[in-house]
Amino acid sequence: MTNRKMFFTMLWGAVFRRRSRAMMAVIASLVGAATLFCLASVCVAVPQQMNEEMRAYGANLIVTPASATGKSQGIDTATVRNVTALIGAGHSVKSAAYRYESVRINSAPYTIAGVDVKAVRALNRHWNVTGDWPGSGNVMVGRDVADALGVKVGSRVTIGYRAADASASASSSASAKSDSDESTETAESSAQGTQSTQTTQGEQTTQATENGRVSSDIMDNNGTEFRIAGIVDTGGNEDSIIYATTADVSKLAGHERAADVVEYSVNAMGDELNAIVNRINKNTNTAVKAQTVTKITSSDTRIIAMLQTLFWIVSLVVLVLTLVGVGTTISSIVSQRRNEIGLRKALGADSRAIGVEFYVESGIYGLIGGLLGTAIGYVLARVLCATVFGRAIGFDWLLGAGSLLLSVAIAVIASIPPVRRATRIDPAIVLREE
C-alpha cells in the first residue's frame, strides 16, 4: 500500500470511526458559517435595499443655479436634461422641478410652488395628502397654511401675485428641501436672485391688472380664485407652501420662467453620492450647483454604520465561539488517539506527517460545516430580507466561496494548539501507559 493510500485510509477511519466527535466539529463550523454568511449577506443587501426604501422619503440631492444670471433665469429644460443624464449614468433617478413665487392671500404673504404634479408625487411618496393633488384651477396647501387660513378641502381662496413681493419668495421653500445649512443658503440665494429679475419684469408691467395678478397696494385682496383640492401634512417646511401646477403659476404671475430648484432622488449614498455631486459641480457647461440633502444622507449613513458595527461585533463573537468549539473538539479527538499517536511515532512516523493528518481532518470538518452552514445562512438571509424588506436576495457566489474558505481556515487554525501537543507526545511514555 502506498503512503498516499495509507494516508487517506487512516484519514477515513479517523473521521468515520469517531462520528460523534466529528459531528460536534461539523456542527461548530456549521453554526459559525451559517451565522457569518447570513450576517454578511444581509450587510451586503441591506444598504442597497434600505437606500431604495429611503428614496420614498424624498430627494437626497438638489440642484440650483450657480451664477447670478442663472438664478434670475432659473434652470432651463435643456440644463435639467443634461444634469439628469450626468446623475443617471449608472443609477436610477427620479426628479422634480419647483418654481417658487411670492403671493398674497387676504393680504398675508405666502409662497406658491409651481410643480409637475406627476413628478413631485412620484418623488415624495411619503407625503400625507388629504384630498387630491393640484390640478388646473386647484391647489394643494400645506397644513400650516390651511390652519392659518381656516380652510379645508373644497374651500376657495383668492391668490394674488404682487411683483413688489417677489424678492421675498422661495427661500423658505427651498430650505424645506435641503434641510442643511449649505443647501439652504444656496437655495435661498438662488430664489432671491430669481425674484430680483421678477421685480424688474414687474416694474415693466406694473399696470397689468388682469385677473388681479399684479398689484402695488399691500392691502389689495384681488387675485385669481382657486379651489383647495387637498392639504399636505409632512411635519416639515412643506406644510407652509401652496402647491399648484406650473401652468397655473405661470398664468398667475403673468409670465413663464424656468425652475428655481430641481430635486433628485438618486439610488446612491455616501461617497458614491458625493462623487455625483462633485462631477456636476466640476462640469462648467451645466451652470448649476449640486448638493446633498444632509438630513436624508446622514440618516442613511448613520443607520448603515450602525448595522455594519453590529455585524463586526457579532462576527467577532461568532469567530471566537467557532474557534473554541472546533478547538475543543479536536483536543478531545487528540486525547482519544493519544496511544495511536505514540505507537505511530514509535514505528517511525514523523511529527509533520501526524500534524498534516490532523490538519486535513480539521479542514474536512470545516469544509462540511461550511457547505451546510452557507446553505442554511442563505436561507436565513433570504427569509430575513423577505420579512423586513419584502424582497428576495440572490445567492452571492463570491461570498459563498469566502464562507467556505473561512470555515476551513478557522477549523485548521483552531486545531493548531491541540495538534502541536499531539506531535510532542513521547512514544516511550505512551507505550508504558504512563
Tab-separated table of C-alpha atoms in Angstrom, residues 151-423:
chain	number	residue	atom	x	y	z
A	151	VAL	CA	-59.775	76.428	5.175
A	152	LYS	CA	-60.452	72.797	4.329
A	153	VAL	CA	-60.672	70.641	1.235
A	154	GLY	CA	-63.211	72.161	-1.118
A	155	SER	CA	-62.786	75.719	0.168
A	156	ARG	CA	-61.931	78.529	-2.219
A	157	VAL	CA	-59.200	81.103	-1.810
A	158	THR	CA	-58.194	84.156	-3.815
A	159	ILE	CA	-54.488	84.247	-4.554
A	160	GLY	CA	-52.927	87.476	-5.752
A	161	TYR	CA	-49.495	87.885	-7.299
A	162	ARG	CA	-47.665	91.107	-6.493
A	163	ALA	CA	-44.404	91.850	-8.274
A	164	ALA	CA	-43.291	94.037	-5.376
A	165	ASP	CA	-43.319	90.985	-3.111
A	166	ALA	CA	-41.193	88.916	-5.441
A	167	SER	CA	-37.906	89.457	-3.600
A	168	ALA	CA	-39.159	87.579	-0.540
A	169	SER	CA	-40.239	84.279	-2.054
A	170	ALA	CA	-38.811	80.769	-2.349
A	171	SER	CA	-36.183	80.865	0.360
A	172	SER	CA	-38.289	79.023	2.913
A	173	SER	CA	-39.483	76.609	0.234
A	174	ALA	CA	-36.010	75.769	-0.931
A	175	SER	CA	-34.789	75.203	2.610
A	176	ALA	CA	-37.580	72.711	3.127
A	177	LYS	CA	-35.976	70.509	0.527
A	178	SER	CA	-32.398	70.708	1.678
A	179	ASP	CA	-32.514	70.609	5.490
A	180	SER	CA	-28.826	71.523	5.550
A	181	ASP	CA	-27.182	74.899	6.155
A	182	GLU	CA	-25.207	74.923	2.952
A	183	SER	CA	-28.113	73.718	0.833
A	184	THR	CA	-30.474	76.230	2.388
A	185	GLU	CA	-28.115	79.105	1.800
A	186	THR	CA	-27.675	78.211	-1.844
A	187	ALA	CA	-31.359	77.636	-2.440
A	188	GLU	CA	-32.245	80.918	-0.761
A	189	SER	CA	-29.736	82.917	-2.742
A	190	SER	CA	-30.975	81.251	-5.921
A	191	ALA	CA	-34.546	82.179	-5.105
A	192	GLN	CA	-33.601	85.762	-4.224
A	193	GLY	CA	-31.725	86.187	-7.478
A	194	THR	CA	-34.706	84.840	-9.336
A	195	GLN	CA	-37.063	87.213	-7.639
A	196	SER	CA	-34.852	90.200	-8.460
A	197	THR	CA	-35.454	89.503	-12.119
A	198	GLN	CA	-39.143	89.107	-11.459
A	199	THR	CA	-39.136	92.506	-9.764
A	200	THR	CA	-37.647	94.054	-12.893
A	201	GLN	CA	-40.267	92.356	-15.002
A	202	GLY	CA	-42.910	93.533	-12.546
A	203	GLU	CA	-41.736	97.136	-12.889
A	204	GLN	CA	-42.217	96.868	-16.621
A	205	THR	CA	-45.768	95.536	-16.154
A	206	THR	CA	-46.845	97.396	-13.036
A	207	GLN	CA	-50.116	98.467	-14.603
A	208	ALA	CA	-51.119	94.928	-15.629
A	209	THR	CA	-54.120	94.004	-13.511
A	210	GLU	CA	-55.764	91.222	-15.476
A	211	ASN	CA	-57.136	88.610	-13.038
A	212	GLY	CA	-55.575	90.681	-10.264
A	213	ARG	CA	-52.102	89.251	-10.939
A	214	VAL	CA	-50.165	92.448	-10.220
A	215	SER	CA	-50.923	94.997	-7.533
A	216	SER	CA	-48.952	97.722	-5.805
A	217	ASP	CA	-51.325	98.015	-2.855
A	218	ILE	CA	-50.329	95.867	0.113
A	219	MET	CA	-53.961	95.620	1.195
A	220	ASP	CA	-55.223	94.682	-2.279
A	221	ASN	CA	-57.028	91.348	-1.985
A	222	ASN	CA	-57.730	90.975	-5.674
A	223	GLY	CA	-56.411	87.890	-7.435
A	224	THR	CA	-57.337	84.600	-9.008
A	225	GLU	CA	-59.705	82.252	-7.244
A	226	PHE	CA	-58.549	78.682	-6.708
A	227	ARG	CA	-60.228	75.686	-5.182
A	228	ILE	CA	-58.342	73.820	-2.442
A	229	ALA	CA	-58.112	70.266	-3.738
A	230	GLY	CA	-56.010	68.860	-0.933
A	231	ILE	CA	-53.985	69.506	2.200
A	232	VAL	CA	-50.461	68.108	2.599
A	233	ASP	CA	-49.078	67.286	6.027
A	234	THR	CA	-45.398	66.266	6.229
A	235	GLY	CA	-44.332	67.811	9.525
A	236	GLY	CA	-41.710	69.808	7.597
A	237	ASN	CA	-41.446	73.107	5.766
A	238	GLU	CA	-43.660	71.754	3.002
A	239	ASP	CA	-46.569	72.480	5.327
A	240	SER	CA	-46.073	76.228	4.804
A	241	ILE	CA	-46.212	76.133	0.988
A	242	ILE	CA	-49.023	76.269	-1.548
A	243	TYR	CA	-48.669	73.871	-4.481
A	244	ALA	CA	-50.138	74.480	-7.907
A	245	THR	CA	-49.468	73.287	-11.425
A	246	THR	CA	-46.700	75.062	-13.308
A	247	ALA	CA	-49.219	76.326	-15.847
A	248	ASP	CA	-51.390	77.909	-13.145
A	249	VAL	CA	-48.385	79.618	-11.528
A	250	SER	CA	-47.255	80.990	-14.904
A	251	LYS	CA	-50.754	82.293	-15.566
A	252	LEU	CA	-50.936	83.817	-12.093
A	253	ALA	CA	-47.548	85.548	-12.425
A	254	GLY	CA	-48.194	86.650	-15.987
A	255	HIS	CA	-45.025	85.106	-17.422
A	256	GLU	CA	-43.262	81.796	-17.782
A	257	ARG	CA	-39.947	81.058	-16.103
A	258	ALA	CA	-37.671	78.100	-15.533
A	259	ALA	CA	-37.414	76.166	-12.258
A	260	ASP	CA	-35.638	77.570	-9.210
A	261	VAL	CA	-34.783	74.192	-7.708
A	262	VAL	CA	-34.618	70.668	-9.105
A	263	GLU	CA	-34.744	67.799	-6.643
A	264	TYR	CA	-33.289	64.371	-7.370
A	265	SER	CA	-33.748	61.040	-5.676
A	266	VAL	CA	-30.680	59.024	-6.665
A	267	ASN	CA	-30.068	55.373	-5.936
A	268	ALA	CA	-26.688	56.152	-4.362
A	269	MET	CA	-25.311	57.067	-0.959
A	270	GLY	CA	-22.182	58.103	0.892
A	271	ASP	CA	-19.041	58.536	-1.198
A	272	GLU	CA	-20.883	57.471	-4.335
A	273	LEU	CA	-23.431	60.263	-3.926
A	274	ASN	CA	-20.690	62.784	-3.120
A	275	ALA	CA	-18.875	61.756	-6.292
A	276	ILE	CA	-22.004	62.557	-8.316
A	277	VAL	CA	-22.228	65.978	-6.663
A	278	ASN	CA	-18.565	66.715	-7.407
A	279	ARG	CA	-18.980	65.608	-11.012
A	280	ILE	CA	-21.875	68.018	-11.524
A	281	ASN	CA	-20.135	70.917	-9.803
A	282	LYS	CA	-16.977	70.433	-11.880
A	283	ASN	CA	-18.964	70.465	-15.118
A	284	THR	CA	-18.938	74.123	-16.159
A	285	ASN	CA	-21.357	73.513	-19.025
A	286	THR	CA	-24.313	72.911	-16.713
A	287	ALA	CA	-24.044	76.242	-14.805
A	288	VAL	CA	-25.672	74.710	-11.750
A	289	LYS	CA	-24.626	73.829	-8.224
A	290	ALA	CA	-25.456	70.444	-6.728
A	291	GLN	CA	-25.523	69.480	-3.063
A	292	THR	CA	-26.737	66.604	-0.981
A	293	VAL	CA	-29.718	66.818	1.341
A	294	THR	CA	-27.880	66.330	4.603
A	295	LYS	CA	-30.876	65.163	6.628
A	296	ILE	CA	-31.560	62.256	4.271
A	297	THR	CA	-27.971	61.235	3.506
A	298	SER	CA	-26.839	61.435	7.130
A	299	SER	CA	-29.719	59.180	8.164
A	300	ASP	CA	-28.693	56.634	5.537
A	301	THR	CA	-25.057	56.735	6.622
A	302	ARG	CA	-25.828	56.560	10.333
A	303	ILE	CA	-28.120	53.542	10.040
A	304	ILE	CA	-25.752	51.667	7.763
A	305	ALA	CA	-22.806	52.418	10.055
A	306	MET	CA	-24.762	51.026	12.999
A	307	LEU	CA	-25.610	47.867	11.078
A	308	GLN	CA	-22.014	47.366	9.997
A	309	THR	CA	-20.756	47.889	13.541
A	310	LEU	CA	-23.248	45.326	14.801
A	311	PHE	CA	-22.128	42.935	12.070
A	312	TRP	CA	-18.473	43.161	13.069
A	313	ILE	CA	-19.248	42.716	16.768
A	314	VAL	CA	-21.428	39.665	16.211
A	315	SER	CA	-18.970	38.272	13.655
A	316	LEU	CA	-16.117	38.561	16.123
A	317	VAL	CA	-18.131	36.752	18.795
A	318	VAL	CA	-19.093	34.005	16.331
A	319	LEU	CA	-15.495	33.569	15.191
A	320	VAL	CA	-14.290	33.184	18.766
A	321	LEU	CA	-17.036	30.689	19.597
A	322	THR	CA	-16.307	28.699	16.442
A	323	LEU	CA	-12.597	28.601	17.238
A	324	VAL	CA	-13.345	27.420	20.760
A	325	GLY	CA	-15.831	24.814	19.580
A	326	VAL	CA	-13.623	23.314	16.899
A	327	GLY	CA	-10.505	23.564	19.060
A	328	THR	CA	-12.211	21.770	21.947
A	329	THR	CA	-13.435	19.009	19.657
A	330	ILE	CA	-10.013	18.468	18.090
A	331	SER	CA	-8.434	18.440	21.556
A	332	SER	CA	-10.857	15.692	22.549
A	333	ILE	CA	-10.029	13.709	19.412
A	334	VAL	CA	-6.293	14.064	20.063
A	335	SER	CA	-6.740	12.845	23.636
A	336	GLN	CA	-8.640	9.789	22.426
A	337	ARG	CA	-5.959	8.990	19.870
A	338	ARG	CA	-3.021	9.555	22.213
A	339	ASN	CA	-1.994	5.887	22.243
A	340	GLU	CA	-2.317	5.654	18.486
A	341	ILE	CA	-0.107	8.698	18.001
A	342	GLY	CA	2.521	7.304	20.362
A	343	LEU	CA	2.528	3.951	18.555
A	344	ARG	CA	2.900	5.600	15.161
A	345	LYS	CA	5.806	7.705	16.376
A	346	ALA	CA	7.432	4.593	17.820
A	347	LEU	CA	7.104	2.932	14.405
A	348	GLY	CA	8.875	5.858	12.739
A	349	ALA	CA	6.144	8.322	11.818
A	350	ASP	CA	7.431	11.887	11.998
A	351	SER	CA	5.622	14.775	13.679
A	352	ARG	CA	4.987	16.528	10.358
A	353	ALA	CA	3.007	13.612	8.926
A	354	ILE	CA	0.909	13.315	12.075
A	355	GLY	CA	0.268	17.074	12.084
A	356	VAL	CA	-0.765	17.086	8.408
A	357	GLU	CA	-3.268	14.302	9.059
A	358	PHE	CA	-4.927	16.234	11.874
A	359	TYR	CA	-4.948	19.490	9.891
A	360	VAL	CA	-6.568	17.790	6.915
A	361	GLU	CA	-9.099	16.140	9.214
A	362	SER	CA	-9.948	19.515	10.741
A	363	GLY	CA	-10.181	21.033	7.253
A	364	ILE	CA	-12.701	18.351	6.255
A	365	TYR	CA	-14.827	19.184	9.272
A	366	GLY	CA	-14.641	22.857	8.354
A	367	LEU	CA	-15.489	22.166	4.700
A	368	ILE	CA	-18.546	20.047	5.513
A	369	GLY	CA	-19.706	22.529	8.151
A	370	GLY	CA	-19.046	25.429	5.794
A	371	LEU	CA	-21.111	23.888	2.978
A	372	LEU	CA	-24.072	23.147	5.204
A	373	GLY	CA	-23.735	26.408	7.132
A	374	THR	CA	-23.552	28.521	3.970
A	375	ALA	CA	-26.729	26.900	2.639
A	376	ILE	CA	-28.540	27.446	5.936
A	377	GLY	CA	-27.192	31.002	6.199
A	378	TYR	CA	-28.503	31.832	2.730
A	379	VAL	CA	-31.961	30.533	3.623
A	380	LEU	CA	-31.958	32.603	6.822
A	381	ALA	CA	-30.787	35.739	4.968
A	382	ARG	CA	-33.429	35.251	2.288
A	383	VAL	CA	-36.202	34.846	4.856
A	384	LEU	CA	-34.951	37.858	6.837
A	385	CYS	CA	-34.839	40.166	3.800
A	386	ALA	CA	-38.228	38.945	2.592
A	387	THR	CA	-39.728	39.558	6.036
A	388	VAL	CA	-38.193	43.000	6.635
A	389	PHE	CA	-37.992	44.446	3.109
A	390	GLY	CA	-40.481	42.285	1.250
A	391	ARG	CA	-37.801	41.420	-1.322
A	392	ALA	CA	-35.728	38.355	-2.081
A	393	ILE	CA	-31.947	38.347	-2.413
A	394	GLY	CA	-29.872	36.249	-4.767
A	395	PHE	CA	-27.047	33.968	-3.794
A	396	ASP	CA	-23.674	35.728	-3.770
A	397	TRP	CA	-21.231	33.128	-5.105
A	398	LEU	CA	-18.185	35.157	-4.149
A	399	LEU	CA	-19.492	35.476	-0.612
A	400	GLY	CA	-20.288	31.766	-0.587
A	401	ALA	CA	-16.756	30.859	-1.644
A	402	GLY	CA	-15.404	33.176	1.039
A	403	SER	CA	-17.612	31.488	3.625
A	404	LEU	CA	-16.246	28.043	2.711
A	405	LEU	CA	-12.630	29.178	2.785
A	406	LEU	CA	-13.139	30.947	6.105
A	407	SER	CA	-14.772	27.846	7.620
A	408	VAL	CA	-11.842	25.662	6.559
A	409	ALA	CA	-9.317	28.243	7.750
A	410	ILE	CA	-10.999	28.614	11.154
A	411	ALA	CA	-11.132	24.842	11.625
A	412	VAL	CA	-7.437	24.471	10.764
A	413	ILE	CA	-6.385	27.411	12.943
A	414	ALA	CA	-8.440	26.090	15.856
A	415	SER	CA	-6.668	22.737	15.587
A	416	ILE	CA	-3.141	24.171	15.798
A	417	PRO	CA	-2.747	24.092	19.627
A	418	PRO	CA	-4.029	20.500	20.110
A	419	VAL	CA	-2.090	19.247	17.082
A	420	ARG	CA	1.113	20.783	18.385
A	421	ARG	CA	0.545	18.965	21.657
A	422	ALA	CA	-0.062	15.733	19.762
A	423	THR	CA	3.210	15.977	17.863
